[in-house]
Amino acid sequence: MLITFILGALAGFATPYMEPHVRRAMEQVALAKIPISETEFDLLTLALLLLVAALVTGGGSSLALLTGALLGLFGKRIIAAIQGKGAGE
């Protein structure tokens, strides 16, 4: 369960970094620009990373995977809020 949590956190953390690669791959497969918003590509990227993590763990605990993903995705914002830093800093 801990490994599943860690993989979920890594998937959430890697989402912004992997999104350009997913976008490029999707455009190569479709051979055209795909009219999908940034948020939808972020969600698609996160879903693909979580799918890979679930396959690696053999479908482990979905709660641990989701919790880790949310922590990984929003971790920087959570830490900034705890430290009292504003969004604009």
mmCIF file of N, CA and C in Angstrom:
data_model
loop_
_atom_site.group_PDB
_atom_site.id
_atom_site.type_symbol
_atom_site.label_atom_id
_atom_site.label_comp_id
_atom_site.label_asym_id
_atom_site.label_seq_id
_atom_site.Cartn_x
_atom_site.Cartn_y
_atom_site.Cartn_z
ATOM 1 N N MET A 1 0.822 -1.187 0.000
ATOM 2 C CA MET A 1 0.000 0.000 0.000
ATOM 3 C C MET A 1 0.869 1.254 0.000
ATOM 4 N N LEU A 2 1.994 1.208 0.689
ATOM 5 C CA LEU A 2 2.891 2.350 0.719
ATOM 6 C C LEU A 2 3.508 2.592 -0.667
ATOM 7 N N ILE A 3 3.860 1.518 -1.342
ATOM 8 C CA ILE A 3 4.421 1.648 -2.685
ATOM 9 C C ILE A 3 3.382 2.245 -3.628
ATOM 10 N N THR A 4 2.130 1.829 -3.492
ATOM 11 C CA THR A 4 1.054 2.371 -4.313
ATOM 12 C C THR A 4 0.895 3.858 -4.048
ATOM 13 N N PHE A 5 0.946 4.255 -2.788
ATOM 14 C CA PHE A 5 0.859 5.669 -2.418
ATOM 15 C C PHE A 5 2.004 6.463 -3.043
ATOM 16 N N ILE A 6 3.217 5.929 -2.953
ATOM 17 C CA ILE A 6 4.385 6.614 -3.504
ATOM 18 C C ILE A 6 4.279 6.730 -5.024
ATOM 19 N N LEU A 7 3.830 5.667 -5.691
ATOM 20 C CA LEU A 7 3.652 5.733 -7.144
ATOM 21 C C LEU A 7 2.581 6.751 -7.523
ATOM 22 N N GLY A 8 1.525 6.838 -6.736
ATOM 23 C CA GLY A 8 0.495 7.846 -6.982
ATOM 24 C C GLY A 8 1.044 9.248 -6.815
ATOM 25 N N ALA A 9 1.858 9.452 -5.776
ATOM 26 C CA ALA A 9 2.464 10.767 -5.555
ATOM 27 C C ALA A 9 3.412 11.121 -6.700
ATOM 28 N N LEU A 10 4.173 10.153 -7.165
ATOM 29 C CA LEU A 10 5.060 10.398 -8.298
ATOM 30 C C LEU A 10 4.270 10.723 -9.562
ATOM 31 N N ALA A 11 3.151 10.040 -9.771
ATOM 32 C CA ALA A 11 2.308 10.319 -10.936
ATOM 33 C C ALA A 11 1.755 11.741 -10.862
ATOM 34 N N GLY A 12 1.286 12.137 -9.708
ATOM 35 C CA GLY A 12 0.773 13.496 -9.547
ATOM 36 C C GLY A 12 1.848 14.541 -9.731
ATOM 37 N N PHE A 13 3.028 14.284 -9.192
ATOM 38 C CA PHE A 13 4.134 15.232 -9.305
ATOM 39 C C PHE A 13 4.634 15.335 -10.744
ATOM 40 N N ALA A 14 4.630 14.212 -11.464
ATOM 41 C CA ALA A 14 5.163 14.180 -12.832
ATOM 42 C C ALA A 14 4.190 14.724 -13.873
ATOM 43 N N THR A 15 2.931 14.894 -13.511
ATOM 44 C CA THR A 15 1.915 15.316 -14.480
ATOM 45 C C THR A 15 2.294 16.575 -15.251
ATOM 46 N N PRO A 16 2.683 17.677 -14.596
ATOM 47 C CA PRO A 16 3.009 18.877 -15.387
ATOM 48 C C PRO A 16 4.229 18.698 -16.290
ATOM 49 N N TYR A 17 5.126 17.808 -15.907
ATOM 50 C CA TYR A 17 6.329 17.585 -16.699
ATOM 51 C C TYR A 17 6.073 16.642 -17.877
ATOM 52 N N MET A 18 5.137 15.737 -17.732
ATOM 53 C CA MET A 18 4.833 14.767 -18.782
ATOM 54 C C MET A 18 3.793 15.267 -19.766
ATOM 55 N N GLU A 19 3.038 16.291 -19.405
ATOM 56 C CA GLU A 19 1.948 16.782 -20.258
ATOM 57 C C GLU A 19 2.403 17.168 -21.662
ATOM 58 N N PRO A 20 3.531 17.879 -21.840
ATOM 59 C CA PRO A 20 3.959 18.200 -23.206
ATOM 60 C C PRO A 20 4.257 16.959 -24.049
ATOM 61 N N HIS A 21 4.796 15.921 -23.408
ATOM 62 C CA HIS A 21 5.097 14.683 -24.126
ATOM 63 C C HIS A 21 3.816 13.964 -24.549
ATOM 64 N N VAL A 22 2.823 13.953 -23.664
ATOM 65 C CA VAL A 22 1.539 13.332 -23.994
ATOM 66 C C VAL A 22 0.863 14.102 -25.126
ATOM 67 N N ARG A 23 0.914 15.427 -25.048
ATOM 68 C CA ARG A 23 0.319 16.264 -26.100
ATOM 69 C C ARG A 23 0.979 15.966 -27.460
ATOM 70 N N ARG A 24 2.306 15.923 -27.471
ATOM 71 C CA ARG A 24 3.031 15.655 -28.714
ATOM 72 C C ARG A 24 2.694 14.268 -29.263
ATOM 73 N N ALA A 25 2.619 13.268 -28.378
ATOM 74 C CA ALA A 25 2.277 11.912 -28.813
ATOM 75 C C ALA A 25 0.863 11.857 -29.379
ATOM 76 N N MET A 26 -0.067 12.540 -28.729
ATOM 77 C CA MET A 26 -1.449 12.553 -29.211
ATOM 78 C C MET A 26 -1.541 13.239 -30.576
ATOM 79 N N GLU A 27 -0.781 14.303 -30.763
ATOM 80 C CA GLU A 27 -0.806 15.008 -32.044
ATOM 81 C C GLU A 27 -0.168 14.174 -33.145
ATOM 82 N N GLN A 28 0.845 13.375 -32.809
ATOM 83 C CA GLN A 28 1.462 12.508 -33.803
ATOM 84 C C GLN A 28 0.522 11.372 -34.199
ATOM 85 N N VAL A 29 -0.199 10.846 -33.218
ATOM 86 C CA VAL A 29 -1.147 9.764 -33.512
ATOM 87 C C VAL A 29 -2.297 10.284 -34.365
ATOM 88 N N ALA A 30 -2.793 11.469 -34.047
ATOM 89 C CA ALA A 30 -3.927 12.035 -34.781
ATOM 90 C C ALA A 30 -3.482 12.762 -36.044
ATOM 91 N N LEU A 31 -2.168 12.994 -36.170
ATOM 92 C CA LEU A 31 -1.608 13.715 -37.319
ATOM 93 C C LEU A 31 -2.192 15.117 -37.477
ATOM 94 N N ALA A 32 -2.580 15.720 -36.381
ATOM 95 C CA ALA A 32 -3.135 17.077 -36.408
ATOM 96 C C ALA A 32 -3.177 17.620 -34.992
ATOM 97 N N LYS A 33 -3.377 18.927 -34.900
ATOM 98 C CA LYS A 33 -3.604 19.538 -33.585
ATOM 99 C C LYS A 33 -4.928 19.034 -33.045
ATOM 100 N N ILE A 34 -4.936 18.732 -31.765
ATOM 101 C CA ILE A 34 -6.158 18.238 -31.145
ATOM 102 C C ILE A 34 -6.748 19.365 -30.306
ATOM 103 N N PRO A 35 -7.995 19.737 -30.560
ATOM 104 C CA PRO A 35 -8.593 20.852 -29.807
ATOM 105 C C PRO A 35 -9.015 20.429 -28.393
ATOM 106 N N ILE A 36 -8.026 20.248 -27.530
ATOM 107 C CA ILE A 36 -8.282 19.867 -26.140
ATOM 108 C C ILE A 36 -7.641 20.932 -25.264
ATOM 109 N N SER A 37 -8.357 21.362 -24.244
ATOM 110 C CA SER A 37 -7.840 22.423 -23.367
ATOM 111 C C SER A 37 -6.682 21.912 -22.511
ATOM 112 N N GLU A 38 -5.954 22.858 -21.930
ATOM 113 C CA GLU A 38 -4.815 22.528 -21.067
ATOM 114 C C GLU A 38 -5.243 21.642 -19.901
ATOM 115 N N THR A 39 -6.362 21.984 -19.298
ATOM 116 C CA THR A 39 -6.854 21.212 -18.148
ATOM 117 C C THR A 39 -7.170 19.778 -18.551
ATOM 118 N N GLU A 40 -7.748 19.608 -19.713
ATOM 119 C CA GLU A 40 -8.069 18.257 -20.174
ATOM 120 C C GLU A 40 -6.810 17.451 -20.458
ATOM 121 N N PHE A 41 -5.774 18.089 -21.003
ATOM 122 C CA PHE A 41 -4.519 17.378 -21.224
ATOM 123 C C PHE A 41 -3.857 17.015 -19.905
ATOM 124 N N ASP A 42 -3.937 17.908 -18.919
ATOM 125 C CA ASP A 42 -3.401 17.593 -17.594
ATOM 126 C C ASP A 42 -4.120 16.388 -17.002
ATOM 127 N N LEU A 43 -5.436 16.375 -17.132
ATOM 128 C CA LEU A 43 -6.224 15.257 -16.612
ATOM 129 C C LEU A 43 -5.907 13.970 -17.355
ATOM 130 N N LEU A 44 -5.789 14.049 -18.672
ATOM 131 C CA LEU A 44 -5.429 12.876 -19.470
ATOM 132 C C LEU A 44 -4.064 12.350 -19.063
ATOM 133 N N THR A 45 -3.110 13.246 -18.876
ATOM 134 C CA THR A 45 -1.770 12.843 -18.462
ATOM 135 C C THR A 45 -1.794 12.177 -17.101
ATOM 136 N N LEU A 46 -2.505 12.760 -16.143
ATOM 137 C CA LEU A 46 -2.606 12.170 -14.811
ATOM 138 C C LEU A 46 -3.266 10.802 -14.878
ATOM 139 N N ALA A 47 -4.330 10.683 -15.645
ATOM 140 C CA ALA A 47 -5.023 9.394 -15.763
ATOM 141 C C ALA A 47 -4.101 8.333 -16.367
ATOM 142 N N LEU A 48 -3.325 8.695 -17.375
ATOM 143 C CA LEU A 48 -2.398 7.736 -17.982
ATOM 144 C C LEU A 48 -1.305 7.323 -17.000
ATOM 145 N N LEU A 49 -0.777 8.287 -16.254
ATOM 146 C CA LEU A 49 0.248 7.955 -15.260
ATOM 147 C C LEU A 49 -0.313 7.080 -14.145
ATOM 148 N N LEU A 50 -1.548 7.350 -13.724
ATOM 149 C CA LEU A 50 -2.170 6.514 -12.691
ATOM 150 C C LEU A 50 -2.448 5.108 -13.219
ATOM 151 N N LEU A 51 -2.805 5.010 -14.494
ATOM 152 C CA LEU A 51 -3.017 3.696 -15.097
ATOM 153 C C LEU A 51 -1.724 2.893 -15.086
ATOM 154 N N VAL A 52 -0.625 3.530 -15.446
ATOM 155 C CA VAL A 52 0.669 2.853 -15.423
ATOM 156 C C VAL A 52 1.014 2.424 -13.993
ATOM 157 N N ALA A 53 0.788 3.314 -13.028
ATOM 158 C CA ALA A 53 1.080 2.985 -11.628
ATOM 159 C C ALA A 53 0.221 1.818 -11.156
ATOM 160 N N ALA A 54 -1.054 1.798 -11.546
ATOM 161 C CA ALA A 54 -1.936 0.697 -11.151
ATOM 162 C C ALA A 54 -1.483 -0.615 -11.774
ATOM 163 N N LEU A 55 -1.025 -0.559 -13.015
ATOM 164 C CA LEU A 55 -0.540 -1.775 -13.672
ATOM 165 C C LEU A 55 0.738 -2.285 -13.015
ATOM 166 N N VAL A 56 1.608 -1.364 -12.601
ATOM 167 C CA VAL A 56 2.862 -1.754 -11.952
ATOM 168 C C VAL A 56 2.587 -2.431 -10.615
ATOM 169 N N THR A 57 1.604 -1.920 -9.867
ATOM 170 C CA THR A 57 1.324 -2.479 -8.538
ATOM 171 C C THR A 57 0.340 -3.642 -8.583
ATOM 172 N N GLY A 58 -0.151 -3.979 -9.760
ATOM 173 C CA GLY A 58 -1.105 -5.073 -9.856
ATOM 174 C C GLY A 58 -2.485 -4.669 -9.391
ATOM 175 N N GLY A 59 -2.801 -3.393 -9.474
ATOM 176 C CA GLY A 59 -4.129 -2.915 -9.095
ATOM 177 C C GLY A 59 -4.277 -2.716 -7.608
ATOM 178 N N GLY A 60 -3.191 -2.489 -6.901
ATOM 179 C CA GLY A 60 -3.190 -2.275 -5.449
ATOM 180 C C GLY A 60 -4.340 -1.432 -4.932
ATOM 181 N N SER A 61 -4.132 -0.762 -3.872
ATOM 182 C CA SER A 61 -5.171 0.040 -3.236
ATOM 183 C C SER A 61 -5.434 1.318 -4.026
ATOM 184 N N SER A 62 -6.621 1.435 -4.541
ATOM 185 C CA SER A 62 -6.961 2.632 -5.316
ATOM 186 C C SER A 62 -7.001 3.874 -4.426
ATOM 187 N N LEU A 63 -7.360 3.720 -3.168
ATOM 188 C CA LEU A 63 -7.383 4.853 -2.248
ATOM 189 C C LEU A 63 -5.975 5.401 -2.032
ATOM 190 N N ALA A 64 -5.010 4.523 -1.838
ATOM 191 C CA ALA A 64 -3.625 4.958 -1.657
ATOM 192 C C ALA A 64 -3.105 5.607 -2.933
ATOM 193 N N LEU A 65 -3.457 5.052 -4.085
ATOM 194 C CA LEU A 65 -3.014 5.598 -5.358
ATOM 195 C C LEU A 65 -3.587 6.994 -5.573
ATOM 196 N N LEU A 66 -4.865 7.168 -5.319
ATOM 197 C CA LEU A 66 -5.510 8.466 -5.498
ATOM 198 C C LEU A 66 -4.988 9.492 -4.489
ATOM 199 N N THR A 67 -4.843 9.093 -3.242
ATOM 200 C CA THR A 67 -4.338 10.004 -2.213
ATOM 201 C C THR A 67 -2.925 10.464 -2.560
ATOM 202 N N GLY A 68 -2.099 9.532 -2.988
ATOM 203 C CA GLY A 68 -0.741 9.884 -3.392
ATOM 204 C C GLY A 68 -0.732 10.815 -4.587
ATOM 205 N N ALA A 69 -1.613 10.561 -5.553
ATOM 206 C CA ALA A 69 -1.687 11.413 -6.745
ATOM 207 C C ALA A 69 -2.101 12.832 -6.375
ATOM 208 N N LEU A 70 -3.088 12.962 -5.529
ATOM 209 C CA LEU A 70 -3.527 14.294 -5.110
ATOM 210 C C LEU A 70 -2.434 15.023 -4.347
ATOM 211 N N LEU A 71 -1.746 14.293 -3.476
ATOM 212 C CA LEU A 71 -0.646 14.904 -2.733
ATOM 213 C C LEU A 71 0.477 15.310 -3.678
ATOM 214 N N GLY A 72 0.790 14.467 -4.653
ATOM 215 C CA GLY A 72 1.838 14.798 -5.604
ATOM 216 C C GLY A 72 1.459 15.970 -6.490
ATOM 217 N N LEU A 73 0.200 16.022 -6.901
ATOM 218 C CA LEU A 73 -0.256 17.068 -7.803
ATOM 219 C C LEU A 73 -0.350 18.427 -7.105
ATOM 220 N N PHE A 74 -0.861 18.423 -5.877
ATOM 221 C CA PHE A 74 -1.075 19.676 -5.159
ATOM 222 C C PHE A 74 -0.066 19.896 -4.036
ATOM 223 N N GLY A 75 0.965 19.067 -3.960
ATOM 224 C CA GLY A 75 1.937 19.143 -2.874
ATOM 225 C C GLY A 75 2.606 20.492 -2.728
ATOM 226 N N LYS A 76 3.011 21.094 -3.856
ATOM 227 C CA LYS A 76 3.675 22.400 -3.801
ATOM 228 C C LYS A 76 2.750 23.459 -3.220
ATOM 229 N N ARG A 77 1.493 23.421 -3.613
ATOM 230 C CA ARG A 77 0.524 24.399 -3.101
ATOM 231 C C ARG A 77 0.227 24.167 -1.627
ATOM 232 N N ILE A 78 0.155 22.913 -1.228
ATOM 233 C CA ILE A 78 -0.112 22.582 0.177
ATOM 234 C C ILE A 78 1.038 23.074 1.050
ATOM 235 N N ILE A 79 2.278 22.818 0.616
ATOM 236 C CA ILE A 79 3.443 23.254 1.386
ATOM 237 C C ILE A 79 3.497 24.771 1.466
ATOM 238 N N ALA A 80 3.202 25.450 0.343
ATOM 239 C CA ALA A 80 3.200 26.923 0.336
ATOM 240 C C ALA A 80 2.142 27.466 1.295
ATOM 241 N N ALA A 81 0.976 26.819 1.357
ATOM 242 C CA ALA A 81 -0.078 27.262 2.265
ATOM 243 C C ALA A 81 0.334 27.056 3.727
ATOM 244 N N ILE A 82 1.003 25.951 4.003
ATOM 245 C CA ILE A 82 1.452 25.660 5.367
ATOM 246 C C ILE A 82 2.516 26.673 5.802
ATOM 247 N N GLN A 83 3.387 27.029 4.871
ATOM 248 C CA GLN A 83 4.461 27.962 5.167
ATOM 249 C C GLN A 83 3.977 29.412 5.146
ATOM 250 N N GLY A 84 2.730 29.633 4.765
ATOM 251 C CA GLY A 84 2.156 30.965 4.780
ATOM 252 C C GLY A 84 2.504 31.819 3.577
ATOM 253 N N LYS A 85 2.963 31.165 2.505
ATOM 254 C CA LYS A 85 3.292 31.896 1.287
ATOM 255 C C LYS A 85 2.041 32.037 0.446
ATOM 256 N N GLY A 86 1.855 33.212 -0.145
ATOM 257 C CA GLY A 86 0.714 33.443 -1.024
ATOM 258 C C GLY A 86 0.929 32.814 -2.378
ATOM 259 N N ALA A 87 -0.124 32.780 -3.181
ATOM 260 C CA ALA A 87 -0.044 32.198 -4.521
ATOM 261 C C ALA A 87 0.861 33.012 -5.433
ATOM 262 N N GLY A 88 0.956 34.313 -5.189
ATOM 263 C CA GLY A 88 1.741 35.173 -6.061
ATOM 264 C C GLY A 88 3.205 35.248 -5.704
ATOM 265 N N GLU A 89 3.641 34.605 -4.633
ATOM 266 C CA GLU A 89 5.035 34.709 -4.204
ATOM 267 C C GLU A 89 5.878 33.660 -4.853
#
